[in-house]
PDB file of C-alpha atoms and ligand atoms in Angstrom:
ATOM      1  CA  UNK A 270       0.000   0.000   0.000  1.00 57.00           C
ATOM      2  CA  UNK A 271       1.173   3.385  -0.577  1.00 69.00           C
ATOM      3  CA  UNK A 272       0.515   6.786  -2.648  1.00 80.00           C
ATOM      4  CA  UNK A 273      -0.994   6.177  -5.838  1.00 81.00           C
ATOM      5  CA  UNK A 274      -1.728   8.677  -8.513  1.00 87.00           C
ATOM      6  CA  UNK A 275      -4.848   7.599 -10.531  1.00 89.00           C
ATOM      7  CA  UNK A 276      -5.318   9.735 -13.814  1.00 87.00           C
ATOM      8  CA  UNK A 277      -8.948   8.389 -14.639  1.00 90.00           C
ATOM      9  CA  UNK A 278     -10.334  10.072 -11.369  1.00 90.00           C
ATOM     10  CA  UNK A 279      -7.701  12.459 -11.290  1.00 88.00           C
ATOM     11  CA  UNK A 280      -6.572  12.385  -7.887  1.00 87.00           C
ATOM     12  CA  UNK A 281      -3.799  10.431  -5.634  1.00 88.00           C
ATOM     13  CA  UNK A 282      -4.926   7.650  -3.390  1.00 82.00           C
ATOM     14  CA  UNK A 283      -3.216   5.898  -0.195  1.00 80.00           C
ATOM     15  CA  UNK A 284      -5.223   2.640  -1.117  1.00 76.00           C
ATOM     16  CA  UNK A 285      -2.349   1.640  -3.784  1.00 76.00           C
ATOM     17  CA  UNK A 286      -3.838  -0.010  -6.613  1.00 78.00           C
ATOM     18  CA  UNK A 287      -6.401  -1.549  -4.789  1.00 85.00           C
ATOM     19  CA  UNK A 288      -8.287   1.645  -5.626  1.00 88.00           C
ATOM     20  CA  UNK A 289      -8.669   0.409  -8.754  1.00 90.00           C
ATOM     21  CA  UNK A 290     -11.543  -2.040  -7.899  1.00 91.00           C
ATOM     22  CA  UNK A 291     -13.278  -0.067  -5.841  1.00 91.00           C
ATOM     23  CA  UNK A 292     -16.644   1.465  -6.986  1.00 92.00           C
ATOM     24  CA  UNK A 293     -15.989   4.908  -7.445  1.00 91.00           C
ATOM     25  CA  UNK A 294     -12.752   4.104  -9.849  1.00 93.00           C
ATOM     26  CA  UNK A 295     -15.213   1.574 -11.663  1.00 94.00           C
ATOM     27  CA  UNK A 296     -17.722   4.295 -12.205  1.00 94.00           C
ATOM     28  CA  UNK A 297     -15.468   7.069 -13.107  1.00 94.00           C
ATOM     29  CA  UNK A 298     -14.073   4.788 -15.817  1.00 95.00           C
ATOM     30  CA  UNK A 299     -17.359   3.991 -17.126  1.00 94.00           C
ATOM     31  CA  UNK A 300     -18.135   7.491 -17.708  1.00 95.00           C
ATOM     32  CA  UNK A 301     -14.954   8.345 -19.147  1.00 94.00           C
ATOM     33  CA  UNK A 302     -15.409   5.579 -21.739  1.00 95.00           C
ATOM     34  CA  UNK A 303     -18.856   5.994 -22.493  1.00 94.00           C
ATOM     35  CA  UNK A 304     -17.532   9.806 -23.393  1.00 93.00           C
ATOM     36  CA  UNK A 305     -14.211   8.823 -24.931  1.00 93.00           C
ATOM     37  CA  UNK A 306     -16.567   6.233 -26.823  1.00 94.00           C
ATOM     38  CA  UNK A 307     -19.029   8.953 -28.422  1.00 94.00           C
ATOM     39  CA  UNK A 308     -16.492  10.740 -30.006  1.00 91.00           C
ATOM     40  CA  UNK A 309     -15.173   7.623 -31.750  1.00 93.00           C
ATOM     41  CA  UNK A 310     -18.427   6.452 -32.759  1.00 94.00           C
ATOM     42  CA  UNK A 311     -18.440  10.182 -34.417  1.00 93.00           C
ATOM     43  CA  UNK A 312     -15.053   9.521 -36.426  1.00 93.00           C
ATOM     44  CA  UNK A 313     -16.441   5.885 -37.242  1.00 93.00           C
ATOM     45  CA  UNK A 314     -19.156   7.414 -39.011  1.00 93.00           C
ATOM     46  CA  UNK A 315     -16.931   8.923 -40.932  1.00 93.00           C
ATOM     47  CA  UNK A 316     -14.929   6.558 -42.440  1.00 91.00           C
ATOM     48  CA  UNK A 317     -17.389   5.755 -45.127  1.00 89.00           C
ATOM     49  CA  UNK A 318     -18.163   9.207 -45.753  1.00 92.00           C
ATOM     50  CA  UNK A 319     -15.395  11.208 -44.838  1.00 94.00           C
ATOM     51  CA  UNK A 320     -16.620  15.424 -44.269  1.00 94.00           C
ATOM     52  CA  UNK A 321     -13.771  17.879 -45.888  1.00 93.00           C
ATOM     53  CA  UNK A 322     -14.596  21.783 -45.391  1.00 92.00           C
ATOM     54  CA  UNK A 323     -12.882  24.952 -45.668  1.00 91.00           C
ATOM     55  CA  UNK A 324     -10.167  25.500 -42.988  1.00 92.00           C
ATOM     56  CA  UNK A 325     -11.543  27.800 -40.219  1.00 92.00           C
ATOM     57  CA  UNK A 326      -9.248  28.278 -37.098  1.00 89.00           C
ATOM     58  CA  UNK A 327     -11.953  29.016 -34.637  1.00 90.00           C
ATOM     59  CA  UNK A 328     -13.424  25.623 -36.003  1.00 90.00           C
ATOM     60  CA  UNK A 329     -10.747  23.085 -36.831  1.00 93.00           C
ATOM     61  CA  UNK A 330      -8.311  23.011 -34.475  1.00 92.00           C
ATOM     62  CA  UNK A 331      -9.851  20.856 -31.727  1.00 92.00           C
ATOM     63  CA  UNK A 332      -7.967  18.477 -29.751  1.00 94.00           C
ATOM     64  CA  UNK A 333      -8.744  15.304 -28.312  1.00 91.00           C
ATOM     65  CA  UNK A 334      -7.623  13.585 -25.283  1.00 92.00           C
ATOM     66  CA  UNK A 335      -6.882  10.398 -25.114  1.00 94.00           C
ATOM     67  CA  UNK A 336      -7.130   8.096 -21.927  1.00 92.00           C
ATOM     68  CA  UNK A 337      -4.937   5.397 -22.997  1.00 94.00           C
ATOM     69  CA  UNK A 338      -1.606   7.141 -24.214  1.00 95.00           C
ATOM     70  CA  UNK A 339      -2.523   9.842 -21.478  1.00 92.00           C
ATOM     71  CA  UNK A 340      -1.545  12.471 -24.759  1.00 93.00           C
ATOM     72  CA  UNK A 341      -3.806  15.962 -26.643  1.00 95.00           C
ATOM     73  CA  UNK A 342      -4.110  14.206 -29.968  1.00 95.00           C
ATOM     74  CA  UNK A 343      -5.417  16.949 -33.388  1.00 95.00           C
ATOM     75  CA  UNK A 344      -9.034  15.633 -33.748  1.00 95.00           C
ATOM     76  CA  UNK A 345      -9.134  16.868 -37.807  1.00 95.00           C
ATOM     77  CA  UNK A 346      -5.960  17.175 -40.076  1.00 93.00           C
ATOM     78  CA  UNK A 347      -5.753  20.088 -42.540  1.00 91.00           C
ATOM     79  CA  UNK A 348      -3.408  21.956 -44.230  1.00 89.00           C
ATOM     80  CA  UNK A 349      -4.088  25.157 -43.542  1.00 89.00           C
ATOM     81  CA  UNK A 350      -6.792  25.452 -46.655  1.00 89.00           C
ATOM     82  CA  UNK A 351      -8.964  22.246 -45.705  1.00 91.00           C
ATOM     83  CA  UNK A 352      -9.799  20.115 -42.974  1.00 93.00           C
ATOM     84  CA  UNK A 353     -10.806  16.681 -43.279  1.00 94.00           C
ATOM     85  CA  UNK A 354     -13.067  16.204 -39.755  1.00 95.00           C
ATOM     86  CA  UNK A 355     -11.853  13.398 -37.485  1.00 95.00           C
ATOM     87  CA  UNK A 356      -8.758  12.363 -39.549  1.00 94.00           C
ATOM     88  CA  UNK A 357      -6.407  12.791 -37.072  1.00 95.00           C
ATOM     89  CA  UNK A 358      -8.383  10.724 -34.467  1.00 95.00           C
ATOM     90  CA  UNK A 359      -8.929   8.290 -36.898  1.00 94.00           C
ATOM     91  CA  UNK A 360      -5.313   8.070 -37.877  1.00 93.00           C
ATOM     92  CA  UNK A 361      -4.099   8.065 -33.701  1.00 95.00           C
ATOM     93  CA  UNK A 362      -6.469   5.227 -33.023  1.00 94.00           C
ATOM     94  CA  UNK A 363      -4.649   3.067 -35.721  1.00 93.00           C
ATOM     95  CA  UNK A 364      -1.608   3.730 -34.736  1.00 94.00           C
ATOM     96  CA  UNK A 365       0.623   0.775 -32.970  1.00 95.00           C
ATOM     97  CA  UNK A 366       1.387   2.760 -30.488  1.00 96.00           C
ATOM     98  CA  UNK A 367      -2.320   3.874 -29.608  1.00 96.00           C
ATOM     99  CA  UNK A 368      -3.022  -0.057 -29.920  1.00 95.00           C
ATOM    100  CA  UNK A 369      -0.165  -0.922 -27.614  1.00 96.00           C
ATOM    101  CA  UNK A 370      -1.456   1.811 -25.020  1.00 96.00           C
ATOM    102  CA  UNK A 371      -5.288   0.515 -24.824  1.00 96.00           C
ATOM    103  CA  UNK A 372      -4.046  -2.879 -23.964  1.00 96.00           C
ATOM    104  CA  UNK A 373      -1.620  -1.547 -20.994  1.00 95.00           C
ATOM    105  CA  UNK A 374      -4.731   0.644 -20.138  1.00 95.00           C
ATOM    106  CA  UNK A 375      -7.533  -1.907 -19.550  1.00 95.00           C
ATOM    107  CA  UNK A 376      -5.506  -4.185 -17.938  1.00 94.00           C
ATOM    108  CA  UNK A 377      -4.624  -1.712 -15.713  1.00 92.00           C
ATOM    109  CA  UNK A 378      -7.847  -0.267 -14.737  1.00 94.00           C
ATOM    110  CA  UNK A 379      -9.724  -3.310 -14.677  1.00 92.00           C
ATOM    111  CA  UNK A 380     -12.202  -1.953 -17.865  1.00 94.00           C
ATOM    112  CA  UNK A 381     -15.084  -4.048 -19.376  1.00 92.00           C
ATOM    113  CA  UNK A 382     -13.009  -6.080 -22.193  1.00 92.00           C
ATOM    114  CA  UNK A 383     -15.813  -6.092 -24.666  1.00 92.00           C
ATOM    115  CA  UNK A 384     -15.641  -2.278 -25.149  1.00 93.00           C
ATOM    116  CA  UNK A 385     -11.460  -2.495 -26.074  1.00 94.00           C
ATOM    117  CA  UNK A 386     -12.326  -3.049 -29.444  1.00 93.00           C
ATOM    118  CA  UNK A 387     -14.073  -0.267 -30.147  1.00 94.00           C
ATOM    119  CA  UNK A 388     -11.537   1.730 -29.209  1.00 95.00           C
ATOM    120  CA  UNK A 389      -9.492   1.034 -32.607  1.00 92.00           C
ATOM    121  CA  UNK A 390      -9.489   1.201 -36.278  1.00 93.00           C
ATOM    122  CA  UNK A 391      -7.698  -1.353 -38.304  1.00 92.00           C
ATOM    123  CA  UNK A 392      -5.457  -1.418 -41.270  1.00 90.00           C
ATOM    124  CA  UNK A 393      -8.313  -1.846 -43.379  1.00 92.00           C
ATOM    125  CA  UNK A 394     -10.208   0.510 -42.375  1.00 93.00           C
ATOM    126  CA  UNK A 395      -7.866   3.548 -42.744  1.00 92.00           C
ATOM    127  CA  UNK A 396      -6.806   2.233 -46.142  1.00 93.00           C
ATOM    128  CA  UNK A 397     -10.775   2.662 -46.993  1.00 93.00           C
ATOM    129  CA  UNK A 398     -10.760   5.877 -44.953  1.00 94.00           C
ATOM    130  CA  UNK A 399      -7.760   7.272 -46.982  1.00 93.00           C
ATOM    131  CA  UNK A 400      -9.509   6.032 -50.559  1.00 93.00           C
ATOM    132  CA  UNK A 401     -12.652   7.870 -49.780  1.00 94.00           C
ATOM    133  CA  UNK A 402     -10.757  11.082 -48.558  1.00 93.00           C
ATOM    134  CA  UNK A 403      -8.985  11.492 -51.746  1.00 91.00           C
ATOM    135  CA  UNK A 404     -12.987  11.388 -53.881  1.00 91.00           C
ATOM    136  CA  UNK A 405     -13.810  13.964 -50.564  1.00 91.00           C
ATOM    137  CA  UNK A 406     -10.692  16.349 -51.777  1.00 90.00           C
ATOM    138  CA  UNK A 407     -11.097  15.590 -55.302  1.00 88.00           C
ATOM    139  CA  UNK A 408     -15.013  16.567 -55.362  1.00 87.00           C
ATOM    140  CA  UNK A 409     -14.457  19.165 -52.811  1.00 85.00           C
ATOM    141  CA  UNK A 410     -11.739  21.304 -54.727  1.00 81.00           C
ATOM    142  CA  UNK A 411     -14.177  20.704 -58.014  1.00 81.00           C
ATOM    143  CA  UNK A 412     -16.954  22.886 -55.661  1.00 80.00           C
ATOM    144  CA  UNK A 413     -14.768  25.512 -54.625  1.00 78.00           C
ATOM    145  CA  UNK A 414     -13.369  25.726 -58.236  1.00 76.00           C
ATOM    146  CA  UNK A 415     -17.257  26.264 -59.410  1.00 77.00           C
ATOM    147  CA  UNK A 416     -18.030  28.831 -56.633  1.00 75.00           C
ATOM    148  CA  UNK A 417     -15.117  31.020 -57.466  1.00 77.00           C
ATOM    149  CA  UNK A 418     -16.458  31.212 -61.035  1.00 80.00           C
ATOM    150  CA  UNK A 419     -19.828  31.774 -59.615  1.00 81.00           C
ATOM    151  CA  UNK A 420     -18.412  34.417 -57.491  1.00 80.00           C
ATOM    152  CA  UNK A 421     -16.462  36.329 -60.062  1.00 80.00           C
ATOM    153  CA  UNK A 422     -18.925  36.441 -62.292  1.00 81.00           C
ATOM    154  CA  UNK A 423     -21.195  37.709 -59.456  1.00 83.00           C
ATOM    155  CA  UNK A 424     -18.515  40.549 -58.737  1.00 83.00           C
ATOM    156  CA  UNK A 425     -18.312  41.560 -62.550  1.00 84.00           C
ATOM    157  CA  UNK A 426     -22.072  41.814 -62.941  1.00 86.00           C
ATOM    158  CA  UNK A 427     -22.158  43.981 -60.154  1.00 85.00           C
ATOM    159  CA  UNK A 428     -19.125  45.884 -61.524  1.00 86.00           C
ATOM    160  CA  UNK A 429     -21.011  46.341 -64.743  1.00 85.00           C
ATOM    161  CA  UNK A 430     -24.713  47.271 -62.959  1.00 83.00           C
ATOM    162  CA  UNK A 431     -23.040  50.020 -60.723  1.00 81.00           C
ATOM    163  CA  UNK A 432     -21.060  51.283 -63.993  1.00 82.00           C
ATOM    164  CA  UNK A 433     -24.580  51.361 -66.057  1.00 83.00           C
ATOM    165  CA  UNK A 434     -26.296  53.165 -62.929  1.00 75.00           C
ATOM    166  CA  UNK A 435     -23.412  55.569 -62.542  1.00 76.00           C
ATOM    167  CA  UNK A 436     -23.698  56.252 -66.201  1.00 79.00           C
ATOM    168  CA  UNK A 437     -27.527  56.636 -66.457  1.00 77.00           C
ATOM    169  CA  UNK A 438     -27.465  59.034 -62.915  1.00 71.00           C
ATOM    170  CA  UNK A 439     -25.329  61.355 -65.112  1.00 71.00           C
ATOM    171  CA  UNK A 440     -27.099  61.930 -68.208  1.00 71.00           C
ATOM    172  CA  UNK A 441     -29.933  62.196 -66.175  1.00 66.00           C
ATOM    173  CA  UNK A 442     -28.864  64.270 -63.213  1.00 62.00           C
ATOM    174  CA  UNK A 443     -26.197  66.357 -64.467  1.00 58.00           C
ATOM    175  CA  UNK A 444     -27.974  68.229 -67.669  1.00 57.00           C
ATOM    176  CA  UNK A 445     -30.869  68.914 -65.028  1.00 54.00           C
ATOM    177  CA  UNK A 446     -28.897  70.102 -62.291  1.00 52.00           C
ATOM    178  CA  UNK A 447     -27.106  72.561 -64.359  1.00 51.00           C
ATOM    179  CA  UNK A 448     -29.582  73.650 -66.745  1.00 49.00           C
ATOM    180  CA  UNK A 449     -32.265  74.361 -63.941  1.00 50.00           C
ATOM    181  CA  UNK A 450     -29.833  75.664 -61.222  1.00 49.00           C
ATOM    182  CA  UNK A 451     -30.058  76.733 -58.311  1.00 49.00           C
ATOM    183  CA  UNK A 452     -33.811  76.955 -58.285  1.00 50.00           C
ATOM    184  CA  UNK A 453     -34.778  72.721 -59.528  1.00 46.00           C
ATOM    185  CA  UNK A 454     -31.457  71.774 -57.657  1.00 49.00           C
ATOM    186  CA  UNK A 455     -32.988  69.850 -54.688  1.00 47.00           C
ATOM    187  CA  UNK A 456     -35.937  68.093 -56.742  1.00 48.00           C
ATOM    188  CA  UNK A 457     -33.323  67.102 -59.414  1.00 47.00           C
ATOM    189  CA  UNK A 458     -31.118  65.306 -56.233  1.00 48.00           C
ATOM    190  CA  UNK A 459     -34.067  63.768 -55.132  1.00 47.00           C
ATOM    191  CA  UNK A 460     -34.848  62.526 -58.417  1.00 46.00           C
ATOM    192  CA  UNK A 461     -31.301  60.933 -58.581  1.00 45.00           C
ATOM    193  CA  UNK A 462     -32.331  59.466 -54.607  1.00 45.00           C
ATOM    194  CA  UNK A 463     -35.781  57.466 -56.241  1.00 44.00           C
ATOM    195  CA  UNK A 464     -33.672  56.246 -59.693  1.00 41.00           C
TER     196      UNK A 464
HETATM  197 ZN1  LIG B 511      -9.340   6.066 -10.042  1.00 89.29          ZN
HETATM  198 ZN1  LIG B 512      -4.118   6.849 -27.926  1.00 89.29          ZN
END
């Protein structure tokens, strides 16, 4: 018996590792897996349909923590222009080292061995992942190609509306103003206002 740190209920314990089996331990690691859990389901539903959007920094540049290797782990991976969501959690979770971790972690606190697998992605799967992340880019960068078009041809119909109005406020306006001036001044502004 003797001081024991435990970083699932984050606290130290003079039970030694006995604390381990004890009820509040058990429940505090339920609840941290049934959390850590949720957000894996979340990246597993991504695998078959991976989500790629435009890089925001208030957004995209989550962490995750993660129990087993006791590391703050990029939830997405981007490159500054995209982020694919979940990536990088994906990608931890099939590492060797993340595999290696889990084990050393549920035999250590005594966690419900039917959930451990859940708590990895296999080869296969992040070879799938990867495949359908390269359509995601590929149909992703076709979009943002379109909207720029759409956009720039937005700006330069604007361009050429405001340089028609301009144009029709001056043969309209300026012959008026002058020839009538000062008395029709005001009415011929406000009948630049209504145009
Ligand atoms: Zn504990
Ligand atoms: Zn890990």
């Amino acid at each position: 018996m003797g001081a024991f740190y435990c970083s699932v209920c984050k606290q130290t314990t003079f039970s030694g590792k006995s604390h381990i089996f004890g009820k509040s331990h058990q429940g505090r690691l339920r609840v941290v897996l049934l959390k850590f859990l949720e957000k894996v389901k979340e990246a597993r539903r991504m695998l078959k349909k991976p989500q790629v959007e435009t890089f925001d920094c208030t957004q995209h540049n989550q962490k995750f923590w993660c129990y087993c290797c006791e590391l703050e782990v990029d939830r997405n991976v981007t490159d500054g222009n995209m982020a694919v969501l979940y990536a990088g959690l994906i990608e931890h979770m099939a590492t060797q080292e993340h595999r290696k971790s889990t084990h050393k972690f549920w035999w250590e606190n005594k966690a419900d061995q039917k959930l451990k697998d859940k708590f990895f992605f296999s080869n296969e799967e992040i070879d799938r992942f990867k495949a359908e992340v390269e359509k995601a880019l590929g149909t992703f960068v076709e979009k943002e190609d379109d909207f720029i078009k759409q956009e720039a041809e937005f700006i330069r119909n604007q361009e050429k509306h405001r340089q028609e109005f301009l144009k029709s406020l001056t043969e309209v306006c300026l012959p008026r103003m002058q020839w009538q001036y000062p008395r029709i001044k005001f009415t011929g502004l406000l009948f630049c206002f209504y145009i």
